[in-house]
Amino acid sequence: MAAKAKARTMIVRMISTAQTGYFYSTQRLRQGPKLSAVKYDPRVKQRVLFVESKKTKKG
Amino acid sequence: MASVVRPKTATEALSHFRHREINALMSHLRLYGPLSPTAEPVPTVEVHTESSTGQPSIRPSDPILLPNPFIPRKNPRTGKWREPRYSLRQQAELVKKAKEINNLEMIPPGQKRAAMELRMRRVQASLSPSDLAHFEAASKAPQPSAVLQAVKLEKAKSYAEKSVEASKNRIANLEAQITERQAQNELDELAAFEKDTVQPEADRHARLKRQKEFASLKEEIVEAHTAKQNNETKFFGAEWRLGKVEDERALQARWSETVWVGDPKLKEKKGAELGIKLYAGKKKMFKGHLWEKQKVERVRKQSMLMRDMKLRVDRYKSFYKKRKPNPLRPSRYTKPPKLPF
C-alpha cells in the first residue's frame, strides 16, 4: 500500500503578540504563507496582532 | 505442632525490659567507655568500702545509672553510628505497656514517651472537673499483681514447710516401729528358713502375718522418704521463687530513680501544645495562588507590549501600501515587450 498522502490544508494556531496566552485556531494551505491577522484579544479587551506559532498541536 | 507463645502482660514485658537493660550495661561500657551523665544535676553515687573485704560496694539507696537505649550512639573507635536498641515501634509498645500500669517514669525519656505525656496533658486539659477526678484516680491505680504474687508464694512456702515436717515425723514413726519389730522379724525369718525341718510350727499363720507387716513397713518408709524429698523440693522451689519476687520488687522500687544517660534530642514542634500544627510558628497562613504571585510581573510585561501595540498594528496594516513600485526600477515580474524581430 502507498504511504498516506499529506492533506492539502493544515490547522494552525494564531497567538496574541500581547502575550496573554489567548489564541485562535484556523486552517491554511500547507504550502501557503504563514498567517497573521489583527484580531480581538479578550484578555486586554482590544484588537491586537496575532501571529501563527510553530506548534499547532498540543504536546 | 509449634508451641503457642502467650503474649506478655504489661508487668512481664517491663520486667523483661529492665533485666535486658541491666544485662546490656556491661557491653555498653566495653564499647563506649564509662557512662558520663549530662549537665543535669545527678545524685552522686557514693561508693563505700566494706570493712571486711575492702571491696567497694554501692548502697541499695543509690540510683541506677544506665545508658538510654532509645537514642543512636557513635562508636568512638570506628566513628560509625549505631541505631537505637529499640525501634520506634518497639518504643511505642513499651510506652503503651507502661501507660497500662500508669507508670510512664519506668521508660527512659524519648520521643514516644514525650508524645504520650503531651497527649495525656491535652486530655487532662479538655476534661470537666468531675471527669478530671476520675482520670486522676485511674492514673494513680496501685499495682496489686506483685503483692498478690508474694502472698501466694508465702502460702505455698509455709504449706511445703508443714508437709516436710509431717514427712519427717512419719519417717521417725515408721523407723521406731521397725526397730521395735526388728528382733521378732529376725526370729521369724529363722523359723521360715527352718520350717518343716525341726518341728512343725504352731503359729505359722501369725508368723506370716508379722512378716507381711514388716515388709509393708519397709515399703512405707521408702515411700515416706520419697515424699519428704518431694516436699523439700517444693519448699526450696517456693523459697527461691519468693526470693526472686522480692528481688524484683526491690528492683522495681529502685527503678523509678534510674538515671538514663543520653540526651534524646526532642524536636520542639510549634503548636504541639495547642494541637494545631498546620500554620503554627509561620508568619503567613496561606501563601496565595501562583497566578496571584505572578500577576505583577505579567501585568508589567503586558503593559510594555500594549504600549506600542497600536504602532505595531498600523505598521502591519500598512505593509503592502509601502511596497509601491519604483519608477526608476521596473518590476522584474513584468515581461519585457515582445519585439517583432
Coordinates of C-alpha atoms in Angstrom, one line a residue:
Chain A
M1 CA 0.0 0.0 0.0
A2 CA 1.2 3.6 -0.8
A3 CA 2.0 5.9 2.1
K4 CA -0.7 8.2 3.4
A5 CA -0.7 11.4 1.3
K6 CA -0.4 14.7 3.2
A7 CA -3.5 16.8 3.4
R8 CA -4.0 19.9 1.3
T9 CA -4.7 22.2 4.4
M10 CA -3.4 22.2 7.9
I11 CA -4.7 23.6 11.3
V12 CA -2.6 26.4 12.7
R13 CA -2.7 28.4 15.9
M14 CA -2.5 32.2 15.9
I15 CA -1.1 33.5 19.2
S16 CA -1.6 37.0 20.6
T17 CA 1.5 39.2 20.5
A18 CA 0.3 40.8 23.7
Q19 CA 1.5 37.6 25.3
T20 CA -1.8 37.0 27.1
G21 CA -1.8 33.3 26.1
Y22 CA -5.1 33.7 24.1
F23 CA -5.1 32.2 20.6
Y24 CA -7.2 31.5 17.6
S25 CA -7.2 28.3 15.6
T26 CA -7.6 28.3 11.8
Q27 CA -6.8 26.5 8.6
R28 CA -4.4 27.3 5.8
L29 CA -2.8 25.7 2.8
R30 CA 0.1 23.5 3.7
Q31 CA 2.3 25.2 1.1
G32 CA 0.9 28.7 1.8
P33 CA 2.5 31.6 3.7
K34 CA 2.3 32.0 7.5
L35 CA -0.9 33.5 8.8
S36 CA -1.1 36.8 10.7
A37 CA -4.1 39.0 11.5
V38 CA -5.3 41.7 13.7
K39 CA -8.0 40.1 15.9
Y40 CA -9.7 40.8 19.2
D41 CA -8.0 39.7 22.4
P42 CA -10.5 39.5 25.3
R43 CA -7.7 39.5 27.9
V44 CA -6.7 43.0 27.1
K45 CA -10.1 43.9 25.5
Q46 CA -8.5 45.3 22.3
R47 CA -7.6 44.4 18.8
V48 CA -4.0 43.2 18.7
L49 CA -1.8 41.5 16.2
F50 CA -2.0 37.7 16.1
V51 CA 0.9 35.7 14.6
E52 CA 0.9 32.0 13.7
S53 CA 3.0 29.8 16.0
K54 CA 5.2 26.9 15.0
K55 CA 3.4 24.4 17.2
T56 CA -0.1 23.6 16.1
K57 CA -1.0 20.6 18.2
K58 CA -0.7 20.3 21.9
G59 CA 2.4 18.4 23.0
Chain B
M1 CA 2.9 -28.5 66.2
A2 CA 4.6 -25.3 67.4
S3 CA 4.0 -24.2 71.0
V4 CA 1.8 -21.2 71.4
V5 CA 3.6 -18.3 73.0
R6 CA 1.4 -16.4 75.5
P7 CA 1.6 -12.7 74.9
K8 CA 3.4 -10.9 77.8
T9 CA 1.4 -8.9 80.3
A10 CA 2.5 -5.3 80.9
T11 CA 4.4 -6.1 84.1
E12 CA 6.1 -9.1 82.5
A13 CA 7.1 -7.0 79.5
L14 CA 8.5 -4.2 81.6
S15 CA 10.3 -6.6 83.9
H16 CA 11.9 -8.2 80.8
F17 CA 12.9 -4.7 79.6
R18 CA 14.5 -3.9 83.0
H19 CA 16.6 -7.1 83.0
R20 CA 17.6 -6.6 79.4
E21 CA 18.9 -3.1 80.1
I22 CA 20.8 -4.2 83.2
N23 CA 22.4 -7.0 81.2
A24 CA 23.3 -4.7 78.4
L25 CA 25.2 -2.3 80.6
M26 CA 28.5 -4.3 80.5
S27 CA 28.6 -4.4 76.7
H28 CA 27.8 -0.7 76.6
L29 CA 30.7 0.1 78.9
R30 CA 33.0 -2.1 76.8
L31 CA 32.0 -0.4 73.5
Y32 CA 31.6 3.2 74.6
G33 CA 33.6 3.5 77.8
P34 CA 32.3 4.8 81.2
L35 CA 28.9 6.5 81.5
S36 CA 29.1 10.2 81.7
P37 CA 25.8 11.8 82.8
T38 CA 24.7 15.1 81.2
A39 CA 24.8 18.6 82.7
E40 CA 21.6 17.8 84.7
P41 CA 22.2 17.5 88.4
V42 CA 22.7 13.8 89.1
P43 CA 22.8 12.5 92.6
T44 CA 26.4 11.4 93.2
V45 CA 26.9 7.7 93.6
E46 CA 28.6 7.3 97.0
V47 CA 30.9 4.3 96.9
H48 CA 31.5 2.8 100.4
T49 CA 34.2 0.3 101.2
E50 CA 33.2 -2.8 103.1
S51 CA 35.3 -3.2 106.2
S52 CA 35.8 -7.0 105.9
T53 CA 36.8 -7.4 102.2
G54 CA 38.0 -3.8 101.4
Q55 CA 36.0 -4.0 98.1
P56 CA 33.8 -1.0 97.1
S57 CA 30.1 -1.5 97.5
I58 CA 27.1 0.5 96.3
R59 CA 24.4 1.0 98.9
P60 CA 20.8 0.0 97.9
S61 CA 19.7 3.6 98.1
D62 CA 22.0 4.8 95.2
P63 CA 20.3 5.4 91.9
I64 CA 20.9 3.1 89.0
L65 CA 22.9 4.6 86.1
L66 CA 22.1 3.2 82.7
P67 CA 22.5 4.2 79.1
N68 CA 19.4 5.4 77.3
P69 CA 18.6 2.6 74.7
F70 CA 16.3 4.9 72.7
I71 CA 19.0 7.1 71.2
P72 CA 21.6 6.4 68.5
R73 CA 25.2 6.3 69.6
K74 CA 28.6 6.8 67.9
N75 CA 31.3 4.2 68.3
P76 CA 34.3 6.3 69.3
R77 CA 36.8 3.9 67.8
T78 CA 35.2 3.4 64.3
G79 CA 33.3 6.7 64.2
K80 CA 30.2 4.8 63.0
W81 CA 26.7 5.4 64.3
R82 CA 24.6 2.6 65.8
E83 CA 20.8 2.7 65.7
P84 CA 18.9 2.8 69.0
R85 CA 18.5 -0.6 70.6
Y86 CA 14.7 -0.3 70.3
S87 CA 13.0 0.8 67.1
L88 CA 10.3 3.4 67.3
R89 CA 7.6 0.8 67.0
Q90 CA 9.1 -1.1 70.0
Q91 CA 9.4 2.1 71.9
A92 CA 5.8 2.8 71.3
E93 CA 4.9 -0.7 72.6
L94 CA 6.9 -0.2 75.8
V95 CA 5.3 3.2 76.4
K96 CA 1.8 1.7 75.9
K97 CA 2.6 -1.1 78.4
A98 CA 3.9 1.5 80.9
K99 CA 0.7 3.5 80.4
E100 CA -1.4 0.4 81.2
I101 CA 0.1 0.2 84.7
N102 CA 0.2 4.0 84.9
N103 CA 3.9 4.4 85.4
L104 CA 5.5 6.2 82.5
E105 CA 8.5 7.1 84.6
M106 CA 9.7 3.5 84.1
I107 CA 10.5 4.1 80.5
P108 CA 13.6 6.2 79.5
P109 CA 12.9 9.6 78.1
G110 CA 12.3 9.6 74.3
Q111 CA 10.0 11.0 71.6
K112 CA 7.3 8.3 72.1
R113 CA 7.1 8.9 75.9
A114 CA 7.1 12.7 75.3
A115 CA 4.3 12.3 72.8
M116 CA 2.3 10.2 75.2
E117 CA 2.8 12.7 78.1
L118 CA 1.7 15.5 75.8
R119 CA -1.4 13.6 74.8
M120 CA -2.2 12.9 78.4
R121 CA -1.8 16.6 79.3
R122 CA -4.1 17.6 76.4
V123 CA -6.7 15.1 77.5
Q124 CA -6.5 16.3 81.1
A125 CA -6.9 19.9 80.0
S126 CA -10.0 19.0 78.0
L127 CA -11.8 17.2 80.8
S128 CA -14.6 18.6 83.0
P129 CA -13.9 18.7 86.8
S130 CA -15.8 15.5 87.6
D131 CA -14.2 13.6 84.8
L132 CA -10.8 15.0 85.8
A133 CA -11.2 13.5 89.3
H134 CA -11.9 10.1 87.7
F135 CA -8.9 10.5 85.4
E136 CA -6.6 11.3 88.2
A137 CA -7.8 8.4 90.4
A138 CA -7.4 6.0 87.5
S139 CA -3.9 7.2 86.7
K140 CA -2.8 6.5 90.3
A141 CA -4.0 2.9 90.3
P142 CA -1.9 0.6 92.5
Q143 CA -0.1 -2.5 91.2
P144 CA -1.6 -5.5 93.0
S145 CA 0.0 -8.2 90.9
A146 CA 3.4 -8.2 92.6
V147 CA 1.8 -8.1 96.1
L148 CA -0.6 -11.0 95.4
Q149 CA 2.2 -13.0 93.9
A150 CA 4.3 -12.6 97.0
V151 CA 1.3 -13.6 99.2
K152 CA 0.7 -16.7 97.1
L153 CA 4.3 -17.8 97.3
E154 CA 4.4 -17.2 101.0
K155 CA 1.4 -19.5 101.4
A156 CA 3.0 -22.2 99.2
K157 CA 6.2 -22.0 101.1
S158 CA 4.6 -22.4 104.5
Y159 CA 2.5 -25.3 103.2
A160 CA 5.5 -27.0 101.8
E161 CA 7.3 -26.5 105.1
K162 CA 4.5 -28.1 107.0
S163 CA 4.4 -31.1 104.6
V164 CA 8.2 -31.6 105.1
E165 CA 7.6 -31.6 108.9
A166 CA 4.8 -34.1 108.5
S167 CA 7.0 -36.3 106.3
K168 CA 9.8 -36.2 108.8
N169 CA 7.5 -37.2 111.6
R170 CA 6.1 -40.1 109.6
I171 CA 9.6 -41.4 108.8
A172 CA 10.5 -41.2 112.5
N173 CA 7.4 -43.1 113.5
L174 CA 8.0 -45.8 110.9
E175 CA 11.6 -46.2 111.9
A176 CA 10.6 -46.6 115.6
Q177 CA 8.1 -49.3 114.6
I178 CA 10.8 -51.1 112.5
T179 CA 13.3 -51.1 115.4
E180 CA 10.6 -52.4 117.7
R181 CA 9.8 -55.4 115.4
Q182 CA 13.4 -56.0 114.2
A183 CA 14.2 -58.7 116.8
Q184 CA 10.9 -60.5 116.3
N185 CA 11.4 -60.3 112.5
E186 CA 14.8 -62.0 112.7
L187 CA 13.3 -64.9 114.7
D188 CA 10.5 -65.2 112.1
E189 CA 13.0 -65.3 109.3
L190 CA 14.9 -68.0 111.0
A191 CA 11.7 -70.0 111.6
A192 CA 10.8 -69.7 108.0
F193 CA 14.2 -71.0 107.0
E194 CA 13.9 -74.0 109.4
K195 CA 10.3 -74.7 108.7
D196 CA 9.2 -78.4 108.4
T197 CA 12.7 -79.5 109.4
V198 CA 12.9 -79.4 113.2
Q199 CA 9.3 -79.3 114.2
P200 CA 6.1 -78.0 112.7
E201 CA 5.2 -74.5 113.6
A202 CA 2.3 -73.9 115.9
D203 CA 1.7 -70.2 115.0
R204 CA 2.8 -70.3 111.3
H205 CA -0.1 -68.0 110.3
A206 CA 0.8 -65.4 112.9
R207 CA 4.5 -65.5 111.7
L208 CA 3.5 -65.0 108.1
K209 CA 1.3 -62.1 109.1
R210 CA 4.1 -60.5 111.1
Q211 CA 6.5 -60.9 108.2
K212 CA 4.0 -59.3 105.8
E213 CA 3.5 -56.3 108.1
F214 CA 7.3 -55.8 108.4
A215 CA 7.7 -55.9 104.6
S216 CA 4.9 -53.3 104.3
L217 CA 6.6 -51.1 106.9
K218 CA 9.8 -51.3 104.8
E219 CA 7.8 -50.2 101.7
E220 CA 6.1 -47.4 103.6
I221 CA 9.4 -46.0 104.9
V222 CA 10.7 -45.9 101.3
E223 CA 7.6 -44.0 100.3
A224 CA 7.9 -41.6 103.2
H225 CA 11.5 -40.8 102.2
T226 CA 10.4 -40.1 98.6
A227 CA 7.5 -37.9 99.9
K228 CA 9.9 -36.0 102.1
Q229 CA 12.2 -35.3 99.2
N230 CA 9.3 -34.0 97.1
N231 CA 8.1 -31.8 99.8
E232 CA 11.6 -30.4 100.4
T233 CA 11.9 -29.7 96.6
K234 CA 8.6 -27.8 96.7
F235 CA 9.7 -25.9 99.8
F236 CA 13.0 -24.8 98.2
G237 CA 11.3 -24.0 95.0
A238 CA 8.8 -21.8 96.7
E239 CA 11.6 -20.2 98.7
W240 CA 13.6 -19.5 95.6
R241 CA 10.6 -18.0 93.7
L242 CA 9.7 -15.9 96.7
G243 CA 13.3 -14.6 96.7
K244 CA 13.0 -13.7 93.1
V245 CA 9.8 -11.8 93.6
E246 CA 11.3 -9.9 96.5
D247 CA 14.3 -9.0 94.4
E248 CA 12.0 -8.0 91.6
R249 CA 10.0 -5.7 93.9
A250 CA 13.2 -4.2 95.3
L251 CA 14.4 -3.5 91.7
Q252 CA 11.0 -2.0 90.9
A253 CA 11.3 0.3 93.8
R254 CA 14.7 1.4 92.8
W255 CA 13.9 1.6 89.1
S256 CA 11.9 4.8 89.3
E257 CA 15.1 6.6 90.4
T258 CA 17.1 5.3 87.4
V259 CA 19.2 7.9 85.7
W260 CA 19.2 7.4 81.9
V261 CA 22.4 8.7 80.4
G262 CA 22.0 10.2 76.9
D263 CA 20.1 13.2 75.5
P264 CA 17.0 12.1 73.4
K265 CA 17.1 15.4 71.5
L266 CA 13.3 16.0 71.3
K267 CA 12.4 18.2 68.4
E268 CA 10.1 21.0 69.5
K269 CA 7.1 21.1 67.3
K270 CA 5.4 24.5 67.3
G271 CA 1.8 24.4 68.1
A272 CA 2.0 20.9 69.6
E273 CA 0.7 22.1 72.9
L274 CA -2.3 23.7 71.2
G275 CA -2.8 20.8 68.9
I276 CA -2.8 22.9 65.7
K277 CA 0.4 22.2 63.9
L278 CA -0.5 23.3 60.3
Y279 CA 0.4 27.1 60.5
A280 CA 2.0 27.2 63.9
G281 CA 5.2 29.3 64.0
K282 CA 4.6 30.7 60.5
K283 CA 4.0 34.3 59.5
K284 CA 1.6 33.7 56.7
M285 CA -1.1 31.1 56.8
F286 CA -1.6 30.7 53.1
K287 CA 1.0 32.0 50.6
G288 CA -1.5 32.7 47.9
H289 CA -2.2 31.2 44.4
L290 CA 0.7 31.0 42.0
W291 CA -1.2 33.2 39.4
E292 CA -1.7 35.9 42.0
K293 CA 2.0 35.9 42.8
Q294 CA 3.0 36.0 39.1
K295 CA 0.4 38.7 38.3
V296 CA 2.6 41.7 39.0
E297 CA 5.3 40.5 36.6
R298 CA 2.7 39.6 33.9
V299 CA 0.9 43.0 34.1
R300 CA 4.3 44.8 33.8
K301 CA 5.2 42.9 30.7
Q302 CA 1.8 43.3 29.1
S303 CA 1.7 47.0 29.7
M304 CA 5.1 47.2 27.9
L305 CA 3.7 45.3 24.9
M306 CA 0.4 47.1 24.8
R307 CA 2.2 50.5 24.9
D308 CA 3.4 50.1 21.3
M309 CA 0.7 47.7 20.1
K310 CA -1.1 50.4 18.1
L311 CA 2.1 51.2 16.3
R312 CA 2.7 47.5 15.5
V313 CA -0.8 47.1 14.2
D314 CA -0.5 50.2 12.0
R315 CA 2.8 49.0 10.6
Y316 CA 1.3 45.7 9.9
K317 CA -1.7 47.1 8.1
S318 CA 0.4 49.5 6.0
F319 CA 2.9 46.8 4.9
Y320 CA 1.5 46.4 1.4
K321 CA 0.9 50.1 1.0
K322 CA 4.6 50.8 1.5
R323 CA 5.5 48.4 -1.2
K324 CA 4.9 50.7 -4.2
P325 CA 6.7 50.0 -7.5
N326 CA 9.9 52.2 -8.0
P327 CA 9.6 54.3 -11.1
L328 CA 13.3 54.0 -11.7
R329 CA 13.4 50.3 -11.4
P330 CA 10.7 48.5 -13.2
S331 CA 9.3 45.3 -11.7
R332 CA 11.1 42.1 -12.6
Y333 CA 8.0 40.2 -12.7
T334 CA 6.6 42.0 -15.8
K335 CA 7.6 40.5 -19.1
P336 CA 9.7 42.7 -21.4
P337 CA 7.8 43.9 -24.5
K338 CA 7.9 41.5 -27.4
L339 CA 9.7 42.9 -30.4
P340 CA 8.7 41.8 -33.9
F341 CA 12.2 40.8 -34.8

